[in-house]
GROMACS .gro file of C-alpha atoms in nm:
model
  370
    1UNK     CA    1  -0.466   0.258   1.101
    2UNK     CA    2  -0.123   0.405   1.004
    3UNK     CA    3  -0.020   0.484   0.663
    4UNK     CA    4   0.277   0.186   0.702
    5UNK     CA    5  -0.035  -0.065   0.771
    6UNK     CA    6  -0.172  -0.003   0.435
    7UNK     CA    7   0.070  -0.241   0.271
    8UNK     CA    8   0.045  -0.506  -0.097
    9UNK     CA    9  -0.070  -0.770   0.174
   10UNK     CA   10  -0.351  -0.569   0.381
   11UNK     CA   11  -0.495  -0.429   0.031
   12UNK     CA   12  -0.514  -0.775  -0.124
   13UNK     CA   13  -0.699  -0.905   0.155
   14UNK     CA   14  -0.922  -0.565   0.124
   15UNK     CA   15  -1.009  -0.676  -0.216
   16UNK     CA   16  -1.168  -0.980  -0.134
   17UNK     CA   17  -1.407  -0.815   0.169
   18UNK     CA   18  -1.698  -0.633   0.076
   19UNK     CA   19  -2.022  -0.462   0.358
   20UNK     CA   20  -2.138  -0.713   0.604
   21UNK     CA   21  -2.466  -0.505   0.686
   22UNK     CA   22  -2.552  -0.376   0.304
   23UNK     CA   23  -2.468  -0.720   0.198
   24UNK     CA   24  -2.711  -0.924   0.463
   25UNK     CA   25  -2.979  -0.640   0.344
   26UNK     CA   26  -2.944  -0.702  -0.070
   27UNK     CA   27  -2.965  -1.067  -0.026
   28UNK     CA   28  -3.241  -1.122   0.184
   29UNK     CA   29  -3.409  -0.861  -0.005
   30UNK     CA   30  -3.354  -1.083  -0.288
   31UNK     CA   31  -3.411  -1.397  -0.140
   32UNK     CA   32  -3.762  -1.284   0.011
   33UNK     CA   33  -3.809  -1.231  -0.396
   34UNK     CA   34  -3.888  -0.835  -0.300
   35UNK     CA   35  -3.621  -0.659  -0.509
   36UNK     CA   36  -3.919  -0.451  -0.640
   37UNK     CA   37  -4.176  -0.362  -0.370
   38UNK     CA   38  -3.825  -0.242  -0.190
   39UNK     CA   39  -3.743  -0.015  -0.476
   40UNK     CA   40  -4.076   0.151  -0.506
   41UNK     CA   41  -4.087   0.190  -0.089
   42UNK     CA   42  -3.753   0.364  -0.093
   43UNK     CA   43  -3.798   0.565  -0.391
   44UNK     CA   44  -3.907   0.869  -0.299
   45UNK     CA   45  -3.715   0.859   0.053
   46UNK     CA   46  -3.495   1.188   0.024
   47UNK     CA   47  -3.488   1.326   0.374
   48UNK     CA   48  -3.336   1.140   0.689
   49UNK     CA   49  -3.604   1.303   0.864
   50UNK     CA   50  -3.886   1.088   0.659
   51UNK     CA   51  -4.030   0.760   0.841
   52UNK     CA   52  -3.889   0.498   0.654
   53UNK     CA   53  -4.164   0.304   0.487
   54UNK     CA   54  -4.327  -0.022   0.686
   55UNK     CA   55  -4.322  -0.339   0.621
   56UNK     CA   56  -3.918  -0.343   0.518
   57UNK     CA   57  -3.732  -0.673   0.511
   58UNK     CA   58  -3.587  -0.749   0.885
   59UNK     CA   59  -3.241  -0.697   0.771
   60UNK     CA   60  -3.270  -0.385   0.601
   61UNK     CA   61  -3.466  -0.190   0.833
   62UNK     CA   62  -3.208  -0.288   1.078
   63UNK     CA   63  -2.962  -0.123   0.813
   64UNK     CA   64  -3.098   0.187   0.767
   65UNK     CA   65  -3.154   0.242   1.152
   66UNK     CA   66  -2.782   0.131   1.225
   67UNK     CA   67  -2.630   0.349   0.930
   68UNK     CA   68  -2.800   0.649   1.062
   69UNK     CA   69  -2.604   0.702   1.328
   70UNK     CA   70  -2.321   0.906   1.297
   71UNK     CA   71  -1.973   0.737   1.435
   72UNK     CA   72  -1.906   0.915   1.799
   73UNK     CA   73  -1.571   1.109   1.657
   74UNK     CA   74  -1.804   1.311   1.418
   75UNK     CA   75  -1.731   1.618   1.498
   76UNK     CA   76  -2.009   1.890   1.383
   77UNK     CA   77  -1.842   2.182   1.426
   78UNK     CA   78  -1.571   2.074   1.129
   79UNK     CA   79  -1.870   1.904   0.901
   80UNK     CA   80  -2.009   2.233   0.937
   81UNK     CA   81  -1.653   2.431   0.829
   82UNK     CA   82  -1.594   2.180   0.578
   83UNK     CA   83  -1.938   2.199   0.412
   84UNK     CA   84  -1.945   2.580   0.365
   85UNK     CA   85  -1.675   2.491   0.094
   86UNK     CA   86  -1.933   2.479  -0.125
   87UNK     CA   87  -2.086   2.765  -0.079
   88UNK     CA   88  -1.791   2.959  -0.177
   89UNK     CA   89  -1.656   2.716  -0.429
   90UNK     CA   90  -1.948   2.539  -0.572
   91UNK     CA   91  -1.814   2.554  -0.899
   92UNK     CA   92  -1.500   2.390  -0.890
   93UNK     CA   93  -1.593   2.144  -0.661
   94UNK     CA   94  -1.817   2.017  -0.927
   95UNK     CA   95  -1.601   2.050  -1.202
   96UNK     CA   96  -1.307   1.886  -0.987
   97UNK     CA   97  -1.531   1.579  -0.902
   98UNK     CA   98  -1.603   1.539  -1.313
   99UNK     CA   99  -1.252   1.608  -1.417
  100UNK     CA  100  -1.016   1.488  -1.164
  101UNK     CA  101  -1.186   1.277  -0.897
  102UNK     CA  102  -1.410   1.029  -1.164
  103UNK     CA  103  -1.120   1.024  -1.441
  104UNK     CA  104  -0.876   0.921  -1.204
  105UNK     CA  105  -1.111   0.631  -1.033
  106UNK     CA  106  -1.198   0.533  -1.394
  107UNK     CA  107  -0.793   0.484  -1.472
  108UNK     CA  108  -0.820   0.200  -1.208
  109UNK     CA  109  -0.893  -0.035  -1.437
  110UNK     CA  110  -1.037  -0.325  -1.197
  111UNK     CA  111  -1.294  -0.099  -1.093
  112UNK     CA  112  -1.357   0.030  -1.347
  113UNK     CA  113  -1.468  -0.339  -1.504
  114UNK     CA  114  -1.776  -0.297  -1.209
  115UNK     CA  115  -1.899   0.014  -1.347
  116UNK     CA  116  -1.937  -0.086  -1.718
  117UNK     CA  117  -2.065  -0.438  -1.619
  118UNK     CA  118  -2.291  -0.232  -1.420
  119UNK     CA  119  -2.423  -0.031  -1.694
  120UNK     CA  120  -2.506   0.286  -1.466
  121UNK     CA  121  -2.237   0.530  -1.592
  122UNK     CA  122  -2.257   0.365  -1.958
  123UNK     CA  123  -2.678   0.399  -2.025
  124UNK     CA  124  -2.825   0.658  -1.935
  125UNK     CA  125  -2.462   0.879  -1.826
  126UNK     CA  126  -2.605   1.181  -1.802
  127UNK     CA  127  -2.825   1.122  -1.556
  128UNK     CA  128  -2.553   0.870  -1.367
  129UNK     CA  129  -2.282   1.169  -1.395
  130UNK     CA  130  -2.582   1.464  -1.249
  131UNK     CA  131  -2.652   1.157  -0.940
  132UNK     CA  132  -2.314   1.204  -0.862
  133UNK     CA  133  -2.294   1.571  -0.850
  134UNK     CA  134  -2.603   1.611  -0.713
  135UNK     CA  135  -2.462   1.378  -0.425
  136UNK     CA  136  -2.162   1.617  -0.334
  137UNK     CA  137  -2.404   1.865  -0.333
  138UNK     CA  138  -2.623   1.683  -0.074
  139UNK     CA  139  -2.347   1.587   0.155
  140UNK     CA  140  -2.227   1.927   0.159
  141UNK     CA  141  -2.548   2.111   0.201
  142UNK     CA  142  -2.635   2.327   0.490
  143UNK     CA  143  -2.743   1.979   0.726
  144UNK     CA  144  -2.666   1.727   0.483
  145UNK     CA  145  -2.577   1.495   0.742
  146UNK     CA  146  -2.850   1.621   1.003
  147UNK     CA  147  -3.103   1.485   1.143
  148UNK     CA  148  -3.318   1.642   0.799
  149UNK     CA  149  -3.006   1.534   0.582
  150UNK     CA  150  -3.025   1.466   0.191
  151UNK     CA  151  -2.651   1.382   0.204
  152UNK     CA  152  -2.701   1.126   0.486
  153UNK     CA  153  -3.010   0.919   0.339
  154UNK     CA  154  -2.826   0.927  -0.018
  155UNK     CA  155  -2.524   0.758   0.073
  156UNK     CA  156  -2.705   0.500   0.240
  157UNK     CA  157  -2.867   0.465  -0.098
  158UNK     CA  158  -2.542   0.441  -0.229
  159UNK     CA  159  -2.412   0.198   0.023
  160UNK     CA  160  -2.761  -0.053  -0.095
  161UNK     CA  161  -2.664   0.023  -0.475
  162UNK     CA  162  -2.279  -0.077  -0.388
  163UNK     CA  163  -2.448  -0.402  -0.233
  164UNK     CA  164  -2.674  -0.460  -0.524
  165UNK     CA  165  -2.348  -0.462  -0.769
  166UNK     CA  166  -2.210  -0.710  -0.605
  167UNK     CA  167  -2.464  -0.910  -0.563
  168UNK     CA  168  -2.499  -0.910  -0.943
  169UNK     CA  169  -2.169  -0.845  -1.083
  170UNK     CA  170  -2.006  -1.175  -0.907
  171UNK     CA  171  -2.251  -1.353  -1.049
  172UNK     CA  172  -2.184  -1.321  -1.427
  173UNK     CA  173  -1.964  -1.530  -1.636
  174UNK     CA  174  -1.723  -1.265  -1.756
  175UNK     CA  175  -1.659  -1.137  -1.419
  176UNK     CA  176  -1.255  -1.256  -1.360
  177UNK     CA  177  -1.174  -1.306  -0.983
  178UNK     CA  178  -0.859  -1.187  -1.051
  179UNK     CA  179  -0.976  -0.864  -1.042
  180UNK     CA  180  -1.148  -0.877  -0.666
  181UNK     CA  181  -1.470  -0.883  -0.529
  182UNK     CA  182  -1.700  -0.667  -0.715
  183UNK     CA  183  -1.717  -0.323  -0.535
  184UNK     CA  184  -1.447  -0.430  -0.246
  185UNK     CA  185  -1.337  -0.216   0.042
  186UNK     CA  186  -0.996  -0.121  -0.163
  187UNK     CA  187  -1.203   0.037  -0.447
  188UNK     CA  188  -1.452   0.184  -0.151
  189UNK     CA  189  -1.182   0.346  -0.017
  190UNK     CA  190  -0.965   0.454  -0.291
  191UNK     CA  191  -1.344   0.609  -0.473
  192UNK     CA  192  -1.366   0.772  -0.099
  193UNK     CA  193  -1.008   0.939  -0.108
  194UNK     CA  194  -1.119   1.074  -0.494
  195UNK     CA  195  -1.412   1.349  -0.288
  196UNK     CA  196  -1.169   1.369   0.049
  197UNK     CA  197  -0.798   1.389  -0.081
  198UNK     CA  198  -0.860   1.440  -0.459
  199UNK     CA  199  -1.122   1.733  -0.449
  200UNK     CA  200  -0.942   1.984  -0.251
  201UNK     CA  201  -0.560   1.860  -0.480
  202UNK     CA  202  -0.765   1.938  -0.789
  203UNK     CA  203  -0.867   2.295  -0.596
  204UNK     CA  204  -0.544   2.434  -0.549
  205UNK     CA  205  -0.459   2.299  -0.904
  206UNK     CA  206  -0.717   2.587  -0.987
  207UNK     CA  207  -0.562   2.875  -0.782
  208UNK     CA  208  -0.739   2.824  -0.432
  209UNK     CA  209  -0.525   2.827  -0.187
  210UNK     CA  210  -0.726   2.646   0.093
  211UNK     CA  211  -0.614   2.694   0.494
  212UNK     CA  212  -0.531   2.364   0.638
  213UNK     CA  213  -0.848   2.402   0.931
  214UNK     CA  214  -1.052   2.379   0.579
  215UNK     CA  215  -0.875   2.110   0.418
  216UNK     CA  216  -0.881   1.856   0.719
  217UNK     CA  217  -1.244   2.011   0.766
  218UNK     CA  218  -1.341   1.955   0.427
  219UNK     CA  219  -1.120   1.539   0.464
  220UNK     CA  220  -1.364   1.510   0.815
  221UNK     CA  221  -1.721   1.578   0.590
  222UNK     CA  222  -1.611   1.254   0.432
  223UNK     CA  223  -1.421   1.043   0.644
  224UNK     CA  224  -1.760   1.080   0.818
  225UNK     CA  225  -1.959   1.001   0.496
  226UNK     CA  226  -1.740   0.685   0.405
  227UNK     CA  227  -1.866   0.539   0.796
  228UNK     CA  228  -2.206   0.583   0.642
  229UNK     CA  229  -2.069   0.395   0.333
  230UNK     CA  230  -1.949   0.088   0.528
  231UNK     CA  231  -1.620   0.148   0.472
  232UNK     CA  232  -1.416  -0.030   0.631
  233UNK     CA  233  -1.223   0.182   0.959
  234UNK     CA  234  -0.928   0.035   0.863
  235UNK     CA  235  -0.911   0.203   0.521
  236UNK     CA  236  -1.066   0.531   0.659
  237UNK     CA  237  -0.789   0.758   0.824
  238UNK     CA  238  -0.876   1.012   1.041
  239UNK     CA  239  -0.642   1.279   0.860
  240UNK     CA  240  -0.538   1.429   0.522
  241UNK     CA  241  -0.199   1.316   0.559
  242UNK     CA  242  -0.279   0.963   0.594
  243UNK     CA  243  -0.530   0.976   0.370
  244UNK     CA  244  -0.359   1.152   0.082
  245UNK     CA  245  -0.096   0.847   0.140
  246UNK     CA  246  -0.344   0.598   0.083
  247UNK     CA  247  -0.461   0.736  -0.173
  248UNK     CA  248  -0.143   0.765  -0.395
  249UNK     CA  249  -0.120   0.398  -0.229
  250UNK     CA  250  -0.457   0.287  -0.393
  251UNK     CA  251  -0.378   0.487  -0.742
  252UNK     CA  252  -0.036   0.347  -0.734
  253UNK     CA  253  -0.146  -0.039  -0.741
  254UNK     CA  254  -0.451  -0.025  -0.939
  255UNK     CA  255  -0.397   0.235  -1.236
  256UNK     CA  256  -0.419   0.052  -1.558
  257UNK     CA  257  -0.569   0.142  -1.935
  258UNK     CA  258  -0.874  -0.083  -1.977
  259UNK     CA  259  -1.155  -0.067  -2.228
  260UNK     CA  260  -1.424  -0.024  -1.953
  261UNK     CA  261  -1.216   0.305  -1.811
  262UNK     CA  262  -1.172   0.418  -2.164
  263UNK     CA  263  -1.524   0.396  -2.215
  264UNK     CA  264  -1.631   0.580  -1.887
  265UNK     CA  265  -1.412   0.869  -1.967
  266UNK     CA  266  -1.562   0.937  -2.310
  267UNK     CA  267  -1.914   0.935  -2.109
  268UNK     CA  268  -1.760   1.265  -1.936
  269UNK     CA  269  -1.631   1.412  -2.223
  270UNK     CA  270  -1.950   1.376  -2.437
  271UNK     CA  271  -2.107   1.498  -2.088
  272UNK     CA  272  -1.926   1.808  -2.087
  273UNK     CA  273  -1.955   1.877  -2.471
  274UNK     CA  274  -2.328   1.865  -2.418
  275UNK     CA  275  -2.347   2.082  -2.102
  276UNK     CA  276  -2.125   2.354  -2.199
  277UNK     CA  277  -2.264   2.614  -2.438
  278UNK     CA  278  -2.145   2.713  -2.785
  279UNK     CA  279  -1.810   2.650  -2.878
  280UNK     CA  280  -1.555   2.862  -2.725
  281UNK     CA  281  -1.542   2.617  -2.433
  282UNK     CA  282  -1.450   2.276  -2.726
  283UNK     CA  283  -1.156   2.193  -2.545
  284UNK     CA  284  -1.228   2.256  -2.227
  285UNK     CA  285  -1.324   1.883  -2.128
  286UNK     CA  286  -0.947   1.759  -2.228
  287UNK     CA  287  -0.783   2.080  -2.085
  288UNK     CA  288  -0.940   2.030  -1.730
  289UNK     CA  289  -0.920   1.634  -1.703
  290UNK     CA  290  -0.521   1.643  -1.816
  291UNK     CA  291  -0.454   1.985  -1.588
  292UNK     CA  292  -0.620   1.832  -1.282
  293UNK     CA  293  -0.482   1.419  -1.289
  294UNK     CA  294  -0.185   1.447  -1.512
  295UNK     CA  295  -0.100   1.368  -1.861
  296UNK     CA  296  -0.004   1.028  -1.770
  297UNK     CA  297  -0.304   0.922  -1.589
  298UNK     CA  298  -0.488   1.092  -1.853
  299UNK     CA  299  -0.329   0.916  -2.131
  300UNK     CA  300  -0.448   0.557  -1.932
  301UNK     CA  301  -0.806   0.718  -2.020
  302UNK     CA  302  -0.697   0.830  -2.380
  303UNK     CA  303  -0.818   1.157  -2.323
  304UNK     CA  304  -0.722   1.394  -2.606
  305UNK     CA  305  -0.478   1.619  -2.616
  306UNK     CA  306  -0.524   1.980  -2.401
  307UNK     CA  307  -0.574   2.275  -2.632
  308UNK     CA  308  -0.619   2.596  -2.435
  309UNK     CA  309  -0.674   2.809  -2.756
  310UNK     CA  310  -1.024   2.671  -2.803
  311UNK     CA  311  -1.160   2.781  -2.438
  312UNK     CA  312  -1.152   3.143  -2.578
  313UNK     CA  313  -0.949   3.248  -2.218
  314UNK     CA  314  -0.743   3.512  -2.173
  315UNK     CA  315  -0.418   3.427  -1.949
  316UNK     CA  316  -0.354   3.557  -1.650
  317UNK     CA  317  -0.713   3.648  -1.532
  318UNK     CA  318  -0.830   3.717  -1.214
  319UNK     CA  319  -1.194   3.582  -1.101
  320UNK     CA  320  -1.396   3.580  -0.794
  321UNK     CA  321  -1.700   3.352  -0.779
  322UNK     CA  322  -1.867   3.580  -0.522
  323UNK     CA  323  -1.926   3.254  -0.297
  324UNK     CA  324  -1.828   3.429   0.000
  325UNK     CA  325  -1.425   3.478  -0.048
  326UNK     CA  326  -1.274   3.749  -0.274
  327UNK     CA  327  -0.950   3.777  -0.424
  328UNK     CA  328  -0.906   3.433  -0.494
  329UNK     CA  329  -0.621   3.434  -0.803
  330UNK     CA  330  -0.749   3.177  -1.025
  331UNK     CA  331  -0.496   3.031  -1.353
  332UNK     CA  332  -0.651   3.050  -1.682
  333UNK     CA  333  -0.799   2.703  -1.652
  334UNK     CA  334  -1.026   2.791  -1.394
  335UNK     CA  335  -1.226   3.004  -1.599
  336UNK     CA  336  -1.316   2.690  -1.790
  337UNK     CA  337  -1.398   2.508  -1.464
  338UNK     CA  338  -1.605   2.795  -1.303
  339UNK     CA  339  -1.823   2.756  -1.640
  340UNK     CA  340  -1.858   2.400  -1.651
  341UNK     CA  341  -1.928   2.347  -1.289
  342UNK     CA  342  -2.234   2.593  -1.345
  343UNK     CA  343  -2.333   2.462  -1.658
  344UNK     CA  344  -2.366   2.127  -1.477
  345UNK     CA  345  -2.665   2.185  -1.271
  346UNK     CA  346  -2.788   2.476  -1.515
  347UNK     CA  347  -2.788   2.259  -1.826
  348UNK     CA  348  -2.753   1.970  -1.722
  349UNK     CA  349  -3.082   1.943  -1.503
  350UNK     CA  350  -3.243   2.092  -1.763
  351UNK     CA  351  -3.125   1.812  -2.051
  352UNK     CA  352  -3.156   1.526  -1.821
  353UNK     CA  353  -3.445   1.577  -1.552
  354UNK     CA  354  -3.689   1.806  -1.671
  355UNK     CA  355  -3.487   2.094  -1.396
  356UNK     CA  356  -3.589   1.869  -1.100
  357UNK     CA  357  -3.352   1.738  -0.856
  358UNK     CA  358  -3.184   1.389  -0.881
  359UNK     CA  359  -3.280   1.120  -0.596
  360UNK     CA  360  -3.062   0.812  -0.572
  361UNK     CA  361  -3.279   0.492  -0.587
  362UNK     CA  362  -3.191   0.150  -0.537
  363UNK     CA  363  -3.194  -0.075  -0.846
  364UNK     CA  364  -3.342  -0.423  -0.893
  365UNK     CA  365  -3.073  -0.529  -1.157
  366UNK     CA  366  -2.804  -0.350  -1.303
  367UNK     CA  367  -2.934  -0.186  -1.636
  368UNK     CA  368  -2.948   0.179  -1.673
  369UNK     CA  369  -3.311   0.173  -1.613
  370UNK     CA  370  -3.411   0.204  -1.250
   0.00000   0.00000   0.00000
């Protein structure tokens, strides 16, 4: 769909349509009254390559055998260039996601009324914010979209837990239409272009200079990921270019301040306050978030003002991450970025799960507890 397609109309209509096939799952799966016998079944799926347990409601077995089929353009020579990003820039990529890619969906402030209705990035954020991570992580993994893929089976996790939201969420009292189907294709895509567009923005915001063939590589990995998603083809563009225009599209009709983004944000910033040692890195959680979206996107988000002197940097340094590409000139911020996006998975596992992976399950309700 070209970039002129993607117009006030189209998007309005976008915000009203939600997943046919994750939808038809959720509800039957409710209807059938076996919300929790499918949660405990699909618990500890984690590999694509696992038999998917018996006995599964007609309509979501027939889910998880249509959504594990990769689209026909899915090409694996680029989901194999643009995955290796992480190995060479694991890091950032992290620390990108937490301060550019989440702040900036969380300034959008209709979706970001889902989320804290939701309660899964407000209880329990820590583990919520790790999920997340741990879900680049996956996708990006050496065969995370395989036939032994993490990345593939999480995202259709994700894709049931989208489904389960709206089930829920247009249910309750407070929930305003005005705002759009809970979890709508708009908000799929626009939370889609904040990994494929936003990510590798936020990465030459930190000094890395990526080649194009790795870019578009790295915008494949999830164009690819968001068919897995249900996102809608219309609102999935098949290059940067188009995508980095519907992004700015997306950001440019839905950015507002709203309590629930406000909120959201200050999850991060405890997050990173908690994961980082000591003190030299204070400021670093304000420093990133307003270098990497922009002091007034930031300021929808009332994040604090940047203060560089309390990240204990020197300017002008010069790091390489040893992930495979040396000589990378990285701007004083980076430092702070290199040390978060570590401190993540170091601390942050540790603090959270007891060191052990995350695995995406799919709730019964909407409380922080599943």
């Amino acid at each position: 769909m070209p970039a002129s397609a993607w117009t006030d109309e189209v998007l309005d209509r976008m915000r009203g349509t939600g997943d046919v096939a994750g939808d038809a799952a959720i509800t039957e799966t409710y209807e059938l009254g076996r919300q929790e016998e499918v949660r405990q079944a699909l618990r500890g799926l984690g590999k694509n390559s696992e038999a998917l347990p018996t006995d599964l409601p007609p309509q979501l077995r027939r889910y998880f055998e249509l959504s594990s089929v990769l689209p026909d353009w899915a090409d694996p020579e680029l989901i194999e260039r643009g995955r290796s990003l992480l190995g060479r820039y694991e890091a950032l990529v992290v620390s990108t996601l937490l301060c550019g890619s989440l702040p900036l969906c969380y300034g959008c402030g209709n979706g970001a009324e889902v989320l804290a209705r939701s309660q899964r990035l407000t209880s329990g954020v820590y583990r919520r914010l790790m999920e997340t991570s741990q879900f680049v992580v996956d996708v990006l993994d050496d065969g995370g979209l395989g036939p032994r893929g993490r990345g593939l089976r999480s995202a259709q996790k994700i894709r049931l837990l989208h489904a389960t939201m709206r089930y829920h969420v247009g249910r309750q009292d407070d929930w305003d239409g005005a705002w759009g189907l809970p979890v709508n294709q708009e908000d799929l895509a626009g939370t889609l272009m904040s990994f494929s567009v936003v990510i590798p923005r936020g990465l030459g915001r930190l000094g890395v200079d990526l080649p194009r063939e790795d870019r578009d590589a790295f915008f494949h990995v999830w164009r690819v990921v968001g068919h897995v998603l249900g996102v809608d083809n219309r609102l999935n563009p098949a290059t940067f270019e188009d995508g980095a225009e519907l992004c700015d599209t997306i950001l440019r009709r839905q950015q507002r301040s709203s309590e629930a983004g406000i909120t959201l944000t200050k999850a991060i910033l405890d997050f990173i306050r908690e994961v980082l040692p000591g003190t030299a890195f204070t400021g670093a959680g304000p420093t990133l978030i307003r270098h990497l979206i922009g002091d007034p996107a930031a300021d929808l988000v009332k994040v604090p003002a940047a203060d560089f002197t309390k990240t204990a940097l020197q300017a002008g340094s010069v790091m390489n991450f040893g992930y495979g590409k040396t000589g990378d000139a990285v701007p004083l911020v980076a430092k702070a970025a290199s040390e978060l996006g570590l401190a993540v998975f170091k601390n942050g596992l540790r603090l959270t799960n007891k060191g052990r992976r995350y695995e995406w399950q799919v709730p019964t309700g909407l409380t922080g507890t599943t």
